Amino acid sequence: MESVFAYIIALGAAVMMPIIFLVLGVSIGLGFNKSLMSGLRVGVGFVGLGIVTALLTSSMSGPLQTITDLYDLQLKVFDMGWPAAASVAYNTAVGAFIIPVCLGVNILLLLCRGTRTVNIDLWNYWHFAFIGAVVYFATGSMGWGFFAAIICYVITLVIADVTAPKFQSYYKNVEGISIPQPFCAGFAPFAWAINKGMDAIPGMKKLEIDSEGLKKKFGIAGEPLFLGVVVGIIIGCLQFKSRAEILDNIPAILMLGVKMGAVMELIPRVTVLFIEGLKPISDATRSLIARKFRNAEGLSIGMSPALVIGHPTTLVASIILIPITLVIAVALPGNQFLPLASLAGMFYIFPLVLPYTRGSVVKTLAVGIVVVVMALYLVTWMAPFFTSAAHDVALAHPEDSAVQVPGSFLAGSLDFAGSPLGGMIFALCHYFKWAGAAILTVGTLGLVIWNRRRISRPTVAVPQPAEQELVESE
């Protein structure tokens, strides 16, 4: 079974998701042709997103590595990126069974009204498998691994339910959709708390400028495309020692700027494909559930956050956060991780942050800085355990280059290894064992009971598209 799932996962999201969507679409009565086209659009979206994010990492990794060598930065945790984390996640017994186990948990929670999210974002189940795999390697127990994965899954479903109304009212064309991806979900509580705190600061309202406000206030300087070019040029200049070297390398510096601008411009265009592919499946799923089950009103279909990472505020905050993250990584006492391959994951910090910050660039950046500081420490702390898991997978699968840890480095990745949700679950399982399991079990059951009561209350209508424009402009 493990080899079967490993083979399926090895197909990658671009192939795996069209197949899943075709089977799912036909099963729910969408029809073969519509199901196939929906799946292919999602697959093409993943291909496009992969190309764009690869452009970001390939363009930035060389200059950033040069900067690291130039300033003799002694950071010992090597950035493996999300492919290593996904490979570790799925190439274990926990990963092999994670999809059917989590789907079973989802169905159980739906039946007892502990959640209103139907999570069909199967590709991102690797996040649950990852925390389960790392706990499994750290404890030596498959039972602990599955326990950690299931706890993470349940908490994520609750967060998806809680954030769904704000998510659906803030973004356009996402009616009936929620985001049960634990990396995004883990930052939502921080967004809520930081937003509340900043709202209490006198004069904060004057600084609340969203992406459209940036364009109006600063003209071309507020355009994500222009900001991408500027940040790329700045990073390009930093890799040279003197003004003479910068002048000699102007073409390469300008090309880096244009590539960064291209990333900012192309991501929103690619995410349109996700919306076009996911919407028919989402609508058909909700329609089927409404016909077949009583009390199905208010159900949300769990989808990938890739749907909304093209939002202008996400792009602006992400691109500004890249150089800030590098400075923080170098200056932060005790940090040993310099993000390189994980830079593409910056976009995924913000999908569930924006609905709480109302798209304010200042507030969104504040949340981003806080979670990046926390994530750098979490990656550094979890690096020995991630490294151990990567070494074990590499021994079993020597052909998998994604999990080959170079030299004397430890392995790290911002993608979910930097998640506060994953870090909390890992710490309680690994260090506190049964006491930690008791805390997680009681806390998670409490969340489910609270969520069930919240769900049972009269629901407030979600704003329609015309109303959403008003919400976004506030």
PDB file of N, CA and C in Angstrom, residues 268-344:
ATOM      1  N   PRO A 268      -0.946  36.210 -10.428  1.00  0.00           N
ATOM      2  CA  PRO A 268      -2.402  36.439 -10.499  1.00  0.00           C
ATOM      3  C   PRO A 268      -3.037  35.839 -11.746  1.00  0.00           C
ATOM      4  N   ARG A 269      -2.306  35.844 -12.844  1.00  0.00           N
ATOM      5  CA  ARG A 269      -2.862  35.283 -14.081  1.00  0.00           C
ATOM      6  C   ARG A 269      -2.992  33.770 -13.987  1.00  0.00           C
ATOM      7  N   VAL A 270      -2.025  33.129 -13.317  1.00  0.00           N
ATOM      8  CA  VAL A 270      -2.081  31.680 -13.164  1.00  0.00           C
ATOM      9  C   VAL A 270      -3.218  31.270 -12.231  1.00  0.00           C
ATOM     10  N   THR A 271      -3.433  32.044 -11.166  1.00  0.00           N
ATOM     11  CA  THR A 271      -4.465  31.658 -10.197  1.00  0.00           C
ATOM     12  C   THR A 271      -5.870  31.706 -10.790  1.00  0.00           C
ATOM     13  N   VAL A 272      -6.057  32.431 -11.871  1.00  0.00           N
ATOM     14  CA  VAL A 272      -7.355  32.434 -12.556  1.00  0.00           C
ATOM     15  C   VAL A 272      -7.704  31.015 -13.017  1.00  0.00           C
ATOM     16  N   LEU A 273      -6.690  30.243 -13.438  1.00  0.00           N
ATOM     17  CA  LEU A 273      -6.925  28.870 -13.881  1.00  0.00           C
ATOM     18  C   LEU A 273      -7.455  28.009 -12.735  1.00  0.00           C
ATOM     19  N   PHE A 274      -6.935  28.221 -11.521  1.00  0.00           N
ATOM     20  CA  PHE A 274      -7.426  27.465 -10.372  1.00  0.00           C
ATOM     21  C   PHE A 274      -8.902  27.757 -10.124  1.00  0.00           C
ATOM     22  N   ILE A 275      -9.271  29.018 -10.187  1.00  0.00           N
ATOM     23  CA  ILE A 275     -10.665  29.393  -9.959  1.00  0.00           C
ATOM     24  C   ILE A 275     -11.563  28.769 -11.022  1.00  0.00           C
ATOM     25  N   GLU A 276     -11.142  28.846 -12.283  1.00  0.00           N
ATOM     26  CA  GLU A 276     -11.941  28.279 -13.374  1.00  0.00           C
ATOM     27  C   GLU A 276     -12.082  26.773 -13.236  1.00  0.00           C
ATOM     28  N   GLY A 277     -11.040  26.099 -12.725  1.00  0.00           N
ATOM     29  CA  GLY A 277     -11.103  24.652 -12.582  1.00  0.00           C
ATOM     30  C   GLY A 277     -11.816  24.190 -11.325  1.00  0.00           C
ATOM     31  N   LEU A 278     -11.644  24.920 -10.244  1.00  0.00           N
ATOM     32  CA  LEU A 278     -12.183  24.483  -8.964  1.00  0.00           C
ATOM     33  C   LEU A 278     -13.657  24.834  -8.769  1.00  0.00           C
ATOM     34  N   LYS A 279     -14.093  25.931  -9.346  1.00  0.00           N
ATOM     35  CA  LYS A 279     -15.470  26.376  -9.122  1.00  0.00           C
ATOM     36  C   LYS A 279     -16.516  25.346  -9.559  1.00  0.00           C
ATOM     37  N   PRO A 280     -16.424  24.750 -10.770  1.00  0.00           N
ATOM     38  CA  PRO A 280     -17.455  23.768 -11.147  1.00  0.00           C
ATOM     39  C   PRO A 280     -17.516  22.579 -10.182  1.00  0.00           C
ATOM     40  N   ILE A 281     -16.338  22.102  -9.737  1.00  0.00           N
ATOM     41  CA  ILE A 281     -16.306  20.990  -8.793  1.00  0.00           C
ATOM     42  C   ILE A 281     -16.917  21.406  -7.466  1.00  0.00           C
ATOM     43  N   SER A 282     -16.553  22.589  -6.999  1.00  0.00           N
ATOM     44  CA  SER A 282     -17.083  23.097  -5.736  1.00  0.00           C
ATOM     45  C   SER A 282     -18.599  23.230  -5.789  1.00  0.00           C
ATOM     46  N   ASP A 283     -19.105  23.854  -6.851  1.00  0.00           N
ATOM     47  CA  ASP A 283     -20.553  24.063  -6.976  1.00  0.00           C
ATOM     48  C   ASP A 283     -21.310  22.739  -7.070  1.00  0.00           C
ATOM     49  N   ALA A 284     -20.755  21.796  -7.864  1.00  0.00           N
ATOM     50  CA  ALA A 284     -21.425  20.506  -8.028  1.00  0.00           C
ATOM     51  C   ALA A 284     -21.410  19.709  -6.731  1.00  0.00           C
ATOM     52  N   THR A 285     -20.313  19.773  -5.992  1.00  0.00           N
ATOM     53  CA  THR A 285     -20.221  19.051  -4.720  1.00  0.00           C
ATOM     54  C   THR A 285     -21.239  19.581  -3.722  1.00  0.00           C
ATOM     55  N   ARG A 286     -21.314  20.910  -3.595  1.00  0.00           N
ATOM     56  CA  ARG A 286     -22.268  21.500  -2.653  1.00  0.00           C
ATOM     57  C   ARG A 286     -23.704  21.207  -3.067  1.00  0.00           C
ATOM     58  N   SER A 287     -23.972  21.203  -4.380  1.00  0.00           N
ATOM     59  CA  SER A 287     -25.317  20.913  -4.870  1.00  0.00           C
ATOM     60  C   SER A 287     -25.718  19.478  -4.552  1.00  0.00           C
ATOM     61  N   LEU A 288     -24.785  18.538  -4.754  1.00  0.00           N
ATOM     62  CA  LEU A 288     -25.066  17.134  -4.464  1.00  0.00           C
ATOM     63  C   LEU A 288     -25.332  16.925  -2.975  1.00  0.00           C
ATOM     64  N   ILE A 289     -24.472  17.512  -2.143  1.00  0.00           N
ATOM     65  CA  ILE A 289     -24.630  17.356  -0.695  1.00  0.00           C
ATOM     66  C   ILE A 289     -25.953  17.949  -0.227  1.00  0.00           C
ATOM     67  N   ALA A 290     -26.326  19.101  -0.808  1.00  0.00           N
ATOM     68  CA  ALA A 290     -27.583  19.750  -0.430  1.00  0.00           C
ATOM     69  C   ALA A 290     -28.784  18.876  -0.783  1.00  0.00           C
ATOM     70  N   ARG A 291     -28.683  18.131  -1.916  1.00  0.00           N
ATOM     71  CA  ARG A 291     -29.795  17.266  -2.336  1.00  0.00           C
ATOM     72  C   ARG A 291     -29.877  15.993  -1.503  1.00  0.00           C
ATOM     73  N   LYS A 292     -28.721  15.459  -1.120  1.00  0.00           N
ATOM     74  CA  LYS A 292     -28.689  14.140  -0.496  1.00  0.00           C
ATOM     75  C   LYS A 292     -28.766  14.169   1.029  1.00  0.00           C
ATOM     76  N   PHE A 293     -28.375  15.275   1.624  1.00  0.00           N
ATOM     77  CA  PHE A 293     -28.298  15.308   3.080  1.00  0.00           C
ATOM     78  C   PHE A 293     -29.102  16.465   3.651  1.00  0.00           C
ATOM     79  N   ARG A 294     -29.731  16.185   4.764  1.00  0.00           N
ATOM     80  CA  ARG A 294     -30.439  17.245   5.463  1.00  0.00           C
ATOM     81  C   ARG A 294     -29.435  18.146   6.187  1.00  0.00           C
ATOM     82  N   ASN A 295     -29.851  19.368   6.441  1.00  0.00           N
ATOM     83  CA  ASN A 295     -29.009  20.330   7.167  1.00  0.00           C
ATOM     84  C   ASN A 295     -27.650  20.520   6.513  1.00  0.00           C
ATOM     85  N   ALA A 296     -27.629  20.502   5.169  1.00  0.00           N
ATOM     86  CA  ALA A 296     -26.362  20.661   4.447  1.00  0.00           C
ATOM     87  C   ALA A 296     -26.047  22.122   4.145  1.00  0.00           C
ATOM     88  N   GLU A 297     -26.958  23.020   4.529  1.00  0.00           N
ATOM     89  CA  GLU A 297     -26.707  24.424   4.248  1.00  0.00           C
ATOM     90  C   GLU A 297     -25.467  24.897   5.003  1.00  0.00           C
ATOM     91  N   GLY A 298     -24.710  25.725   4.362  1.00  0.00           N
ATOM     92  CA  GLY A 298     -23.525  26.287   5.013  1.00  0.00           C
ATOM     93  C   GLY A 298     -22.275  25.463   4.877  1.00  0.00           C
ATOM     94  N   LEU A 299     -22.348  24.334   4.175  1.00  0.00           N
ATOM     95  CA  LEU A 299     -21.144  23.534   3.956  1.00  0.00           C
ATOM     96  C   LEU A 299     -20.163  24.296   3.072  1.00  0.00           C
ATOM     97  N   SER A 300     -18.888  24.133   3.372  1.00  0.00           N
ATOM     98  CA  SER A 300     -17.839  24.719   2.548  1.00  0.00           C
ATOM     99  C   SER A 300     -16.987  23.600   1.954  1.00  0.00           C
ATOM    100  N   ILE A 301     -16.510  23.837   0.756  1.00  0.00           N
ATOM    101  CA  ILE A 301     -15.628  22.883   0.104  1.00  0.00           C
ATOM    102  C   ILE A 301     -14.185  23.336   0.324  1.00  0.00           C
ATOM    103  N   GLY A 302     -13.387  22.471   0.940  1.00  0.00           N
ATOM    104  CA  GLY A 302     -11.998  22.820   1.232  1.00  0.00           C
ATOM    105  C   GLY A 302     -11.146  22.781  -0.016  1.00  0.00           C
ATOM    106  N   MET A 303     -10.512  23.900  -0.329  1.00  0.00           N
ATOM    107  CA  MET A 303      -9.718  24.029  -1.543  1.00  0.00           C
ATOM    108  C   MET A 303      -8.314  24.535  -1.222  1.00  0.00           C
ATOM    109  N   SER A 304      -7.457  24.500  -2.224  1.00  0.00           N
ATOM    110  CA  SER A 304      -6.079  24.952  -2.075  1.00  0.00           C
ATOM    111  C   SER A 304      -6.001  26.472  -1.952  1.00  0.00           C
ATOM    112  N   PRO A 305      -5.114  26.989  -1.105  1.00  0.00           N
ATOM    113  CA  PRO A 305      -4.925  28.443  -1.018  1.00  0.00           C
ATOM    114  C   PRO A 305      -4.334  29.039  -2.284  1.00  0.00           C
ATOM    115  N   ALA A 306      -3.891  28.185  -3.207  1.00  0.00           N
ATOM    116  CA  ALA A 306      -3.400  28.690  -4.493  1.00  0.00           C
ATOM    117  C   ALA A 306      -4.463  29.507  -5.218  1.00  0.00           C
ATOM    118  N   LEU A 307      -5.734  29.281  -4.843  1.00  0.00           N
ATOM    119  CA  LEU A 307      -6.841  30.049  -5.418  1.00  0.00           C
ATOM    120  C   LEU A 307      -6.645  31.556  -5.291  1.00  0.00           C
ATOM    121  N   VAL A 308      -6.068  31.990  -4.187  1.00  0.00           N
ATOM    122  CA  VAL A 308      -6.091  33.423  -3.866  1.00  0.00           C
ATOM    123  C   VAL A 308      -4.715  34.030  -3.639  1.00  0.00           C
ATOM    124  N   ILE A 309      -3.627  33.297  -3.907  1.00  0.00           N
ATOM    125  CA  ILE A 309      -2.309  33.881  -3.646  1.00  0.00           C
ATOM    126  C   ILE A 309      -1.953  34.975  -4.652  1.00  0.00           C
ATOM    127  N   GLY A 310      -2.774  35.136  -5.681  1.00  0.00           N
ATOM    128  CA  GLY A 310      -2.533  36.205  -6.632  1.00  0.00           C
ATOM    129  C   GLY A 310      -3.112  37.541  -6.221  1.00  0.00           C
ATOM    130  N   HIS A 311      -3.691  37.617  -5.028  1.00  0.00           N
ATOM    131  CA  HIS A 311      -4.244  38.892  -4.557  1.00  0.00           C
ATOM    132  C   HIS A 311      -3.125  39.935  -4.470  1.00  0.00           C
ATOM    133  N   PRO A 312      -3.370  41.179  -4.930  1.00  0.00           N
ATOM    134  CA  PRO A 312      -2.306  42.194  -4.949  1.00  0.00           C
ATOM    135  C   PRO A 312      -1.637  42.440  -3.599  1.00  0.00           C
ATOM    136  N   THR A 313      -2.420  42.444  -2.506  1.00  0.00           N
ATOM    137  CA  THR A 313      -1.814  42.676  -1.193  1.00  0.00           C
ATOM    138  C   THR A 313      -0.888  41.533  -0.806  1.00  0.00           C
ATOM    139  N   THR A 314      -1.278  40.308  -1.123  1.00  0.00           N
ATOM    140  CA  THR A 314      -0.401  39.156  -0.868  1.00  0.00           C
ATOM    141  C   THR A 314       0.904  39.300  -1.629  1.00  0.00           C
ATOM    142  N   LEU A 315       0.816  39.701  -2.891  1.00  0.00           N
ATOM    143  CA  LEU A 315       2.017  39.860  -3.707  1.00  0.00           C
ATOM    144  C   LEU A 315       2.925  40.953  -3.155  1.00  0.00           C
ATOM    145  N   VAL A 316       2.336  42.092  -2.827  1.00  0.00           N
ATOM    146  CA  VAL A 316       3.125  43.213  -2.303  1.00  0.00           C
ATOM    147  C   VAL A 316       3.781  42.827  -0.977  1.00  0.00           C
ATOM    148  N   ALA A 317       2.996  42.253  -0.060  1.00  0.00           N
ATOM    149  CA  ALA A 317       3.538  41.878   1.253  1.00  0.00           C
ATOM    150  C   ALA A 317       4.621  40.814   1.111  1.00  0.00           C
ATOM    151  N   SER A 318       4.418  39.859   0.223  1.00  0.00           N
ATOM    152  CA  SER A 318       5.386  38.771   0.046  1.00  0.00           C
ATOM    153  C   SER A 318       6.703  39.287  -0.503  1.00  0.00           C
ATOM    154  N   ILE A 319       6.631  40.141  -1.515  1.00  0.00           N
ATOM    155  CA  ILE A 319       7.855  40.607  -2.152  1.00  0.00           C
ATOM    156  C   ILE A 319       8.641  41.538  -1.238  1.00  0.00           C
ATOM    157  N   ILE A 320       7.942  42.343  -0.439  1.00  0.00           N
ATOM    158  CA  ILE A 320       8.636  43.205   0.525  1.00  0.00           C
ATOM    159  C   ILE A 320       9.214  42.368   1.657  1.00  0.00           C
ATOM    160  N   LEU A 321       8.520  41.287   2.008  1.00  0.00           N
ATOM    161  CA  LEU A 321       8.949  40.448   3.129  1.00  0.00           C
ATOM    162  C   LEU A 321      10.215  39.653   2.808  1.00  0.00           C
ATOM    163  N   ILE A 322      10.489  39.415   1.533  1.00  0.00           N
ATOM    164  CA  ILE A 322      11.666  38.622   1.177  1.00  0.00           C
ATOM    165  C   ILE A 322      12.957  39.264   1.695  1.00  0.00           C
ATOM    166  N   PRO A 323      13.280  40.529   1.336  1.00  0.00           N
ATOM    167  CA  PRO A 323      14.511  41.111   1.894  1.00  0.00           C
ATOM    168  C   PRO A 323      14.456  41.295   3.410  1.00  0.00           C
ATOM    169  N   ILE A 324      13.259  41.595   3.945  1.00  0.00           N
ATOM    170  CA  ILE A 324      13.126  41.726   5.398  1.00  0.00           C
ATOM    171  C   ILE A 324      13.456  40.400   6.081  1.00  0.00           C
ATOM    172  N   THR A 325      12.986  39.301   5.503  1.00  0.00           N
ATOM    173  CA  THR A 325      13.253  37.973   6.052  1.00  0.00           C
ATOM    174  C   THR A 325      14.748  37.673   6.064  1.00  0.00           C
ATOM    175  N   LEU A 326      15.438  38.052   5.005  1.00  0.00           N
ATOM    176  CA  LEU A 326      16.882  37.798   4.941  1.00  0.00           C
ATOM    177  C   LEU A 326      17.618  38.563   6.035  1.00  0.00           C
ATOM    178  N   VAL A 327      17.233  39.812   6.239  1.00  0.00           N
ATOM    179  CA  VAL A 327      17.856  40.620   7.299  1.00  0.00           C
ATOM    180  C   VAL A 327      17.560  40.005   8.668  1.00  0.00           C
ATOM    181  N   ILE A 328      16.292  39.618   8.883  1.00  0.00           N
ATOM    182  CA  ILE A 328      15.904  39.009  10.160  1.00  0.00           C
ATOM    183  C   ILE A 328      16.674  37.708  10.387  1.00  0.00           C
ATOM    184  N   ALA A 329      16.789  36.887   9.339  1.00  0.00           N
ATOM    185  CA  ALA A 329      17.468  35.594   9.461  1.00  0.00           C
ATOM    186  C   ALA A 329      18.919  35.762   9.894  1.00  0.00           C
ATOM    187  N   VAL A 330      19.577  36.805   9.380  1.00  0.00           N
ATOM    188  CA  VAL A 330      20.977  37.061   9.715  1.00  0.00           C
ATOM    189  C   VAL A 330      21.102  37.658  11.115  1.00  0.00           C
ATOM    190  N   ALA A 331      20.182  38.539  11.487  1.00  0.00           N
ATOM    191  CA  ALA A 331      20.301  39.280  12.748  1.00  0.00           C
ATOM    192  C   ALA A 331      19.695  38.552  13.944  1.00  0.00           C
ATOM    193  N   LEU A 332      18.827  37.575  13.705  1.00  0.00           N
ATOM    194  CA  LEU A 332      18.068  36.946  14.787  1.00  0.00           C
ATOM    195  C   LEU A 332      18.975  36.051  15.639  1.00  0.00           C
ATOM    196  N   PRO A 333      19.134  36.333  16.916  1.00  0.00           N
ATOM    197  CA  PRO A 333      19.991  35.502  17.765  1.00  0.00           C
ATOM    198  C   PRO A 333      19.483  34.064  17.839  1.00  0.00           C
ATOM    199  N   GLY A 334      20.370  33.122  17.610  1.00  0.00           N
ATOM    200  CA  GLY A 334      20.012  31.708  17.714  1.00  0.00           C
ATOM    201  C   GLY A 334      19.452  31.101  16.449  1.00  0.00           C
ATOM    202  N   ASN A 335      19.102  31.907  15.461  1.00  0.00           N
ATOM    203  CA  ASN A 335      18.586  31.352  14.214  1.00  0.00           C
ATOM    204  C   ASN A 335      19.718  30.761  13.394  1.00  0.00           C
ATOM    205  N   GLN A 336      19.457  29.603  12.775  1.00  0.00           N
ATOM    206  CA  GLN A 336      20.450  28.947  11.925  1.00  0.00           C
ATOM    207  C   GLN A 336      19.922  28.685  10.512  1.00  0.00           C
ATOM    208  N   PHE A 337      18.789  29.273  10.171  1.00  0.00           N
ATOM    209  CA  PHE A 337      18.122  28.964   8.892  1.00  0.00           C
ATOM    210  C   PHE A 337      18.039  30.199   8.019  1.00  0.00           C
ATOM    211  N   LEU A 338      18.538  30.092   6.774  1.00  0.00           N
ATOM    212  CA  LEU A 338      18.408  31.164   5.788  1.00  0.00           C
ATOM    213  C   LEU A 338      17.485  30.675   4.672  1.00  0.00           C
ATOM    214  N   PRO A 339      16.280  31.228   4.560  1.00  0.00           N
ATOM    215  CA  PRO A 339      15.365  30.769   3.514  1.00  0.00           C
ATOM    216  C   PRO A 339      15.894  31.089   2.118  1.00  0.00           C
ATOM    217  N   LEU A 340      15.940  30.084   1.276  1.00  0.00           N
ATOM    218  CA  LEU A 340      16.284  30.262  -0.142  1.00  0.00           C
ATOM    219  C   LEU A 340      15.199  29.593  -0.986  1.00  0.00           C
ATOM    220  N   ALA A 341      15.201  28.246  -0.965  1.00  0.00           N
ATOM    221  CA  ALA A 341      14.191  27.507  -1.737  1.00  0.00           C
ATOM    222  C   ALA A 341      12.781  27.762  -1.203  1.00  0.00           C
ATOM    223  N   SER A 342      12.667  28.108   0.078  1.00  0.00           N
ATOM    224  CA  SER A 342      11.351  28.318   0.687  1.00  0.00           C
ATOM    225  C   SER A 342      10.751  29.683   0.395  1.00  0.00           C
ATOM    226  N   LEU A 343      11.483  30.537  -0.333  1.00  0.00           N
ATOM    227  CA  LEU A 343      10.968  31.885  -0.579  1.00  0.00           C
ATOM    228  C   LEU A 343       9.629  31.855  -1.312  1.00  0.00           C
ATOM    229  N   ALA A 344       9.453  30.843  -2.168  1.00  0.00           N
ATOM    230  CA  ALA A 344       8.183  30.734  -2.892  1.00  0.00           C
ATOM    231  C   ALA A 344       7.019  30.474  -1.952  1.00  0.00           C
TER     232      ALA A 344
END
